[in-house]
Amino acid sequence: MAFRVIKTVNSVKFYIRAIKVIYFCCEMFSSDLAGELTEHKSLFAKTLTAYSSLTHHINGKLGGRKKFSYFSVSVPSSPEAAMDLVLNVADHYVLTPYVYPESWAEDGALRQIISLLVLTNLGAAILYLGLGAFSYYFIFDHNLMKHPHFLENQVQREIKYAMTSLPWISIPTVALFFAEVRGYSKLYDNVSDSPLGWPGLFLSMISFLFFTDMCIYWIHRFLHHKLIYKMFHKPHHIWKITTPFASHAFHPVDGFLQGLPYHIYPFLFPLHKLLYLALYVFVNIWTISIHDGDYRVPAGLTGVINGSAHHTDHHLFFDYNYGQYFTLWDRLGGSYRHPSALMGKGPMELVRKLQAEGKLGKQEVNGHAQRKEE
């Protein structure tokens, strides 16, 4: 029982600190945006007072064991502003009738930040675990788990690493979502709001893909620089033979930096809100797909699309195929490598060869290889 209470209090501490970080990010982003947050200071102070009383009570119960503390936070709010579509739905069906007290206005900044934190973490977990599980059970070739580079308990380790990182990644991400909700982006609600109408909707989708592909290429390549690789990107390269669950198994800094172009785009270019949400889901599907070991790509597109076969070679050979969707920037940057799996020299060919030679022991057949972390 005491352990559960401690765990709950630690979670509260994490999210209070997250709110403070988001406020700091908003302050850096815009003094006006930060200024909108001041009206909830007294309300949040009451929350902290209640939290302080709880931690004081727990400290008294714990005696000489680990103690808890809280810190004071001054947090924000805003004049009325257009709500994000996801917040609207969540408020209408769940948050307003069942969660928040009537005194917490739907357009209040503190409420929006807390809601965005919860919804972002919940949405990320559902997309990651749901899409990852679907891909793992219906697309991923489980024979790849016999590969000598497949780690012991790798799937569980990938999931644990990702689920540990996602809450940290959500903190700066929510700061950007909050700025979008408060109207600081170029997101719009109706097609008629686009300068080019329906053609503009299509063009924004194409430009989103090419813009984010370009940015991610250079961010990804930067993360491979020897001065920072070990600190941030190496944890993702532990997985030489990836499963769909490796898709989000990043160091938090790595994960946020590679996701940043998706959130920066609507601050630079007009984008329909529904299209933005659709692209957000697509990005998650694509990220999982390039880690799923399904190397099939239409023959005419193998030199254009950066698929799972291309990304597998990135994990195996390190300095190639940094791109996200396309091979364009790898070709321009001299880092393109034609996938070994498409030349009959991929991971599955090695597995078949080792099986034919009788070199795969019982452990490997069960998906428990002997490779240690580098």
XYZ file of C-alpha atoms in Angstrom:
374
model
C 0.000 0.000 0.000
C 2.772 2.427 0.957
C 4.545 1.629 -2.307
C 1.426 2.531 -4.325
C 1.052 5.839 -2.493
C 4.727 6.633 -3.072
C 4.381 5.800 -6.753
C 1.298 8.016 -7.047
C 3.027 10.932 -5.332
C 6.039 10.546 -7.610
C 3.703 10.727 -10.612
C 2.141 13.914 -9.241
C 5.608 15.391 -8.756
C 6.557 14.506 -12.317
C 3.537 16.231 -13.839
C 3.845 19.320 -11.630
C 7.431 19.662 -12.768
C 6.261 19.065 -16.329
C 3.817 21.968 -16.030
C 6.611 24.218 -14.768
C 8.836 23.205 -17.706
C 5.990 23.852 -20.157
C 5.488 27.311 -18.663
C 9.199 27.991 -19.071
C 9.059 26.835 -22.702
C 6.018 29.037 -23.340
C 7.797 31.997 -21.762
C 10.724 31.483 -24.120
C 8.380 31.025 -27.068
C 6.285 34.114 -26.423
C 5.967 36.562 -23.555
C 2.289 37.033 -24.491
C 1.682 33.308 -24.276
C 3.386 33.096 -20.912
C 1.415 36.113 -19.743
C -1.832 34.310 -20.463
C -0.975 31.812 -17.740
C -0.947 34.082 -14.702
C -4.666 33.955 -13.847
C -4.439 30.393 -12.534
C -1.697 31.115 -10.017
C -4.014 31.026 -6.982
C -5.792 27.904 -8.197
C -2.549 26.080 -8.768
C -1.253 27.300 -5.414
C -4.203 25.525 -3.763
C -3.289 22.348 -5.627
C 0.272 22.624 -4.394
C -0.956 23.231 -0.838
C -2.979 20.022 -0.971
C 0.001 18.207 -2.439
C 2.259 19.630 0.252
C -0.086 18.368 2.972
C -0.106 14.925 1.380
C 3.674 14.731 1.173
C 4.013 16.025 4.752
C 1.662 13.287 5.937
C 3.602 10.636 4.008
C 6.911 11.915 5.373
C 5.536 11.518 8.884
C 4.524 7.935 8.108
C 7.830 7.050 6.474
C 9.965 8.206 9.390
C 13.648 7.974 8.432
C 12.978 6.536 4.997
C 12.975 8.450 1.715
C 11.131 11.755 2.008
C 9.176 13.770 -0.495
C 9.121 17.462 -1.193
C 7.363 19.862 -3.488
C 8.402 23.078 -5.097
C 6.396 26.195 -5.712
C 5.302 26.891 -9.243
C 3.732 29.972 -10.680
C 1.492 28.990 -13.527
C -0.542 30.756 -16.036
C -4.045 31.319 -18.239
C -5.619 33.077 -21.056
C -8.325 34.967 -22.757
C -10.746 32.872 -24.769
C -9.102 31.103 -27.667
C -9.981 28.425 -30.188
C -9.692 24.989 -28.687
C -7.860 22.162 -30.289
C -10.091 19.501 -31.847
C -8.862 16.761 -29.538
C -9.404 18.918 -26.474
C -12.906 19.768 -27.654
C -13.865 16.108 -27.945
C -12.202 15.146 -24.650
C -13.821 18.091 -22.834
C -17.285 17.418 -24.229
C -17.438 13.690 -23.557
C -15.135 13.108 -20.574
C -13.246 15.948 -18.920
C -16.003 18.497 -18.311
C -18.751 16.122 -17.137
C -16.584 13.697 -15.161
C -13.135 15.088 -14.330
C -12.775 18.815 -13.739
C -14.776 20.912 -11.245
C -17.106 23.543 -12.679
C -14.769 26.331 -11.553
C -12.126 25.163 -14.061
C -13.066 26.812 -17.358
C -12.473 24.771 -20.500
C -10.300 27.509 -21.991
C -8.215 27.907 -18.845
C -4.519 27.545 -19.565
C -3.670 25.346 -16.577
C -6.515 22.984 -17.411
C -5.428 22.870 -21.044
C -1.839 22.049 -20.105
C -2.889 19.251 -17.750
C -5.335 17.886 -20.327
C -2.736 18.030 -23.089
C -0.212 16.215 -20.907
C -2.678 13.424 -20.198
C -4.026 13.195 -23.747
C -0.573 13.332 -25.338
C 0.769 10.552 -23.128
C -2.367 8.470 -23.518
C -2.484 8.977 -27.281
C 1.216 8.209 -27.726
C 0.912 5.022 -25.663
C -2.179 3.847 -27.562
C -0.621 4.538 -30.958
C 2.694 2.962 -30.007
C 1.358 -0.140 -28.262
C -1.677 -0.601 -30.509
C 0.005 -0.124 -33.872
C 3.177 -1.798 -32.644
C 1.265 -4.882 -31.469
C -0.677 -5.098 -34.743
C 2.539 -4.894 -36.750
C 4.349 -7.317 -34.441
C 1.685 -10.021 -34.656
C 0.537 -9.616 -38.251
C 3.454 -8.130 -40.252
C 6.772 -8.676 -38.460
C 8.602 -11.854 -39.510
C 9.299 -13.643 -36.219
C 12.055 -15.661 -37.894
C 14.159 -12.500 -37.550
C 14.265 -13.210 -33.827
C 16.611 -16.093 -34.650
C 19.221 -13.678 -35.980
C 22.489 -13.621 -33.976
C 22.104 -9.867 -33.435
C 18.676 -10.187 -31.835
C 19.033 -9.476 -28.117
C 17.739 -11.541 -25.244
C 14.324 -10.270 -24.099
C 14.605 -7.581 -26.759
C 10.883 -6.977 -27.289
C 10.256 -6.398 -23.586
C 13.284 -4.116 -23.400
C 12.156 -2.077 -26.407
C 8.705 -1.564 -24.898
C 10.104 -0.663 -21.475
C 12.565 1.850 -22.947
C 9.902 3.486 -25.115
C 7.311 3.709 -22.346
C 9.919 5.259 -20.055
C 10.935 7.861 -22.641
C 7.515 8.907 -23.930
C 6.456 10.878 -20.790
C 9.689 12.911 -20.953
C 9.294 13.523 -24.688
C 5.746 14.735 -24.025
C 6.844 17.686 -21.876
C 8.375 19.930 -24.589
C 5.895 18.492 -27.083
C 2.960 19.671 -24.968
C 4.507 23.153 -24.825
C 4.247 23.231 -28.625
C 0.727 21.759 -28.596
C -0.284 24.405 -26.058
C 1.034 27.173 -28.308
C -0.996 25.660 -31.170
C -4.160 25.525 -29.060
C -3.710 29.169 -28.024
C -3.644 30.218 -31.666
C 0.048 30.864 -32.295
C 0.347 28.431 -35.212
C -0.945 28.615 -38.784
C -3.414 25.755 -38.245
C -6.894 26.428 -39.622
C -10.329 24.790 -39.265
C -11.981 25.091 -42.680
C -10.760 24.430 -46.202
C -12.092 27.886 -47.112
C -9.466 29.344 -44.761
C -6.706 28.030 -47.018
C -5.432 30.585 -49.562
C -5.525 27.848 -52.243
C -8.604 25.913 -51.126
C -8.588 22.159 -51.777
C -5.415 22.242 -53.920
C -3.749 23.962 -50.954
C -4.791 21.064 -48.723
C -3.076 18.590 -51.053
C 0.012 20.778 -51.461
C 0.358 21.209 -47.692
C 0.337 17.426 -47.268
C 3.106 16.997 -49.855
C 5.150 19.887 -48.467
C 4.752 18.497 -44.927
C 6.276 15.177 -46.016
C 9.187 16.765 -47.892
C 9.863 19.401 -45.227
C 9.896 16.908 -42.349
C 11.919 14.388 -44.375
C 14.582 17.018 -45.036
C 14.712 18.172 -41.408
C 14.790 14.665 -39.972
C 17.604 13.676 -42.322
C 19.873 16.431 -40.994
C 18.776 16.010 -37.362
C 19.337 12.269 -37.623
C 22.737 12.759 -39.217
C 23.637 15.313 -36.540
C 22.727 12.768 -33.849
C 25.308 10.428 -35.361
C 28.099 12.921 -34.738
C 30.743 11.343 -32.525
C 30.490 14.117 -29.910
C 26.846 13.407 -29.050
C 26.060 9.968 -30.489
C 26.755 8.015 -27.283
C 24.713 10.412 -25.152
C 21.496 10.473 -27.166
C 21.261 8.233 -30.231
C 23.211 5.114 -29.306
C 20.367 3.664 -27.164
C 18.274 3.361 -30.335
C 21.087 1.556 -32.141
C 21.275 -1.163 -29.498
C 18.563 -2.786 -31.590
C 20.450 -4.092 -34.638
C 17.555 -6.274 -35.762
C 14.526 -4.197 -34.933
C 10.943 -5.107 -34.157
C 8.005 -2.674 -34.494
C 8.437 -1.868 -30.798
C 11.902 -0.414 -31.463
C 10.209 2.385 -33.417
C 9.749 4.629 -30.363
C 12.564 3.220 -28.197
C 14.602 6.447 -28.194
C 16.423 8.506 -25.619
C 13.972 11.359 -24.781
C 16.225 14.030 -26.329
C 16.649 11.930 -29.459
C 12.919 11.249 -29.704
C 11.933 14.890 -29.266
C 14.507 16.218 -31.738
C 13.442 13.778 -34.449
C 9.793 14.610 -33.805
C 10.360 18.373 -33.713
C 9.916 19.000 -37.484
C 6.346 17.662 -37.306
C 5.467 20.261 -34.678
C 7.447 23.125 -36.217
C 5.759 22.819 -39.627
C 2.354 24.313 -38.642
C 4.099 27.329 -37.126
C 5.736 28.042 -40.486
C 3.113 26.947 -43.037
C -0.711 26.830 -43.143
C -2.134 23.384 -42.365
C -5.659 22.092 -41.806
C -6.221 20.777 -38.272
C -7.766 17.490 -39.375
C -4.969 16.932 -41.859
C -2.453 17.663 -39.104
C -4.017 14.978 -36.897
C -4.117 12.530 -39.812
C -0.462 13.196 -40.596
C 0.416 12.733 -36.914
C -1.134 9.249 -37.023
C 0.542 8.535 -40.379
C 3.940 9.525 -38.988
C 3.534 7.003 -36.170
C 2.443 4.284 -38.597
C 5.411 5.020 -40.859
C 7.889 5.047 -37.979
C 6.657 1.622 -36.919
C 6.657 0.329 -40.502
C 10.339 1.073 -41.121
C 11.206 -1.043 -38.080
C 8.907 -3.988 -38.826
C 11.225 -6.126 -40.962
C 8.793 -6.212 -43.895
C 11.094 -5.382 -46.790
C 8.467 -5.350 -49.534
C 8.440 -2.182 -51.624
C 7.045 -1.857 -55.174
C 9.972 -2.452 -57.537
C 9.701 0.960 -59.152
C 9.870 2.742 -55.793
C 12.815 0.998 -54.105
C 15.155 3.788 -55.176
C 12.764 6.516 -53.975
C 11.001 5.307 -50.830
C 12.981 4.805 -47.641
C 11.317 1.630 -46.415
C 12.049 -0.997 -43.809
C 14.799 -2.584 -45.922
C 16.617 0.759 -46.140
C 16.244 1.482 -42.440
C 17.375 -2.019 -41.500
C 20.669 -1.298 -43.254
C 20.894 1.922 -41.250
C 20.748 -0.093 -38.029
C 23.177 -2.691 -39.333
C 25.733 -0.464 -41.095
C 25.264 2.792 -39.163
C 26.329 5.501 -41.645
C 23.681 5.027 -44.330
C 20.014 5.765 -45.047
C 19.259 8.518 -42.513
C 16.067 9.585 -44.300
C 12.532 9.130 -43.027
C 10.263 8.736 -46.066
C 12.418 9.254 -49.128
C 15.946 8.545 -50.315
C 16.371 12.052 -51.787
C 18.523 13.559 -49.047
C 20.583 10.404 -48.620
C 21.436 10.623 -52.305
C 22.240 14.326 -52.065
C 24.236 13.786 -48.871
C 26.172 10.786 -50.147
C 24.742 8.441 -47.509
C 22.471 6.298 -49.681
C 22.953 2.536 -49.615
C 20.840 0.168 -51.670
C 19.220 -2.248 -49.191
C 21.114 -5.495 -48.725
C 17.785 -7.304 -48.149
C 16.746 -6.399 -51.698
C 19.984 -7.903 -53.042
C 19.551 -11.247 -51.321
C 22.036 -10.373 -48.557
C 19.736 -9.278 -45.753
C 19.141 -10.544 -42.208
C 16.770 -13.324 -43.265
C 19.336 -14.726 -45.689
C 21.796 -15.033 -42.800
C 19.163 -16.769 -40.660
C 18.425 -19.257 -43.448
C 22.121 -19.882 -43.990
C 22.740 -20.533 -40.286
C 19.723 -22.833 -40.123
C 20.931 -24.778 -43.123
C 24.361 -25.142 -41.506
C 22.806 -26.190 -38.200
C 24.444 -23.299 -36.358
C 21.323 -21.959 -34.671
C 21.023 -23.437 -31.193
C 17.809 -23.907 -29.240
C 18.063 -20.479 -27.606
C 18.316 -18.672 -30.912
C 15.366 -20.594 -32.349
C 13.299 -19.343 -29.442
C 14.356 -15.785 -30.165
C 17.009 -15.420 -27.452
C 20.301 -14.524 -29.014
C 23.624 -14.157 -27.315
C 24.680 -10.706 -28.462
C 25.490 -8.316 -25.660
C 25.014 -4.558 -25.738
C 27.862 -2.659 -27.256
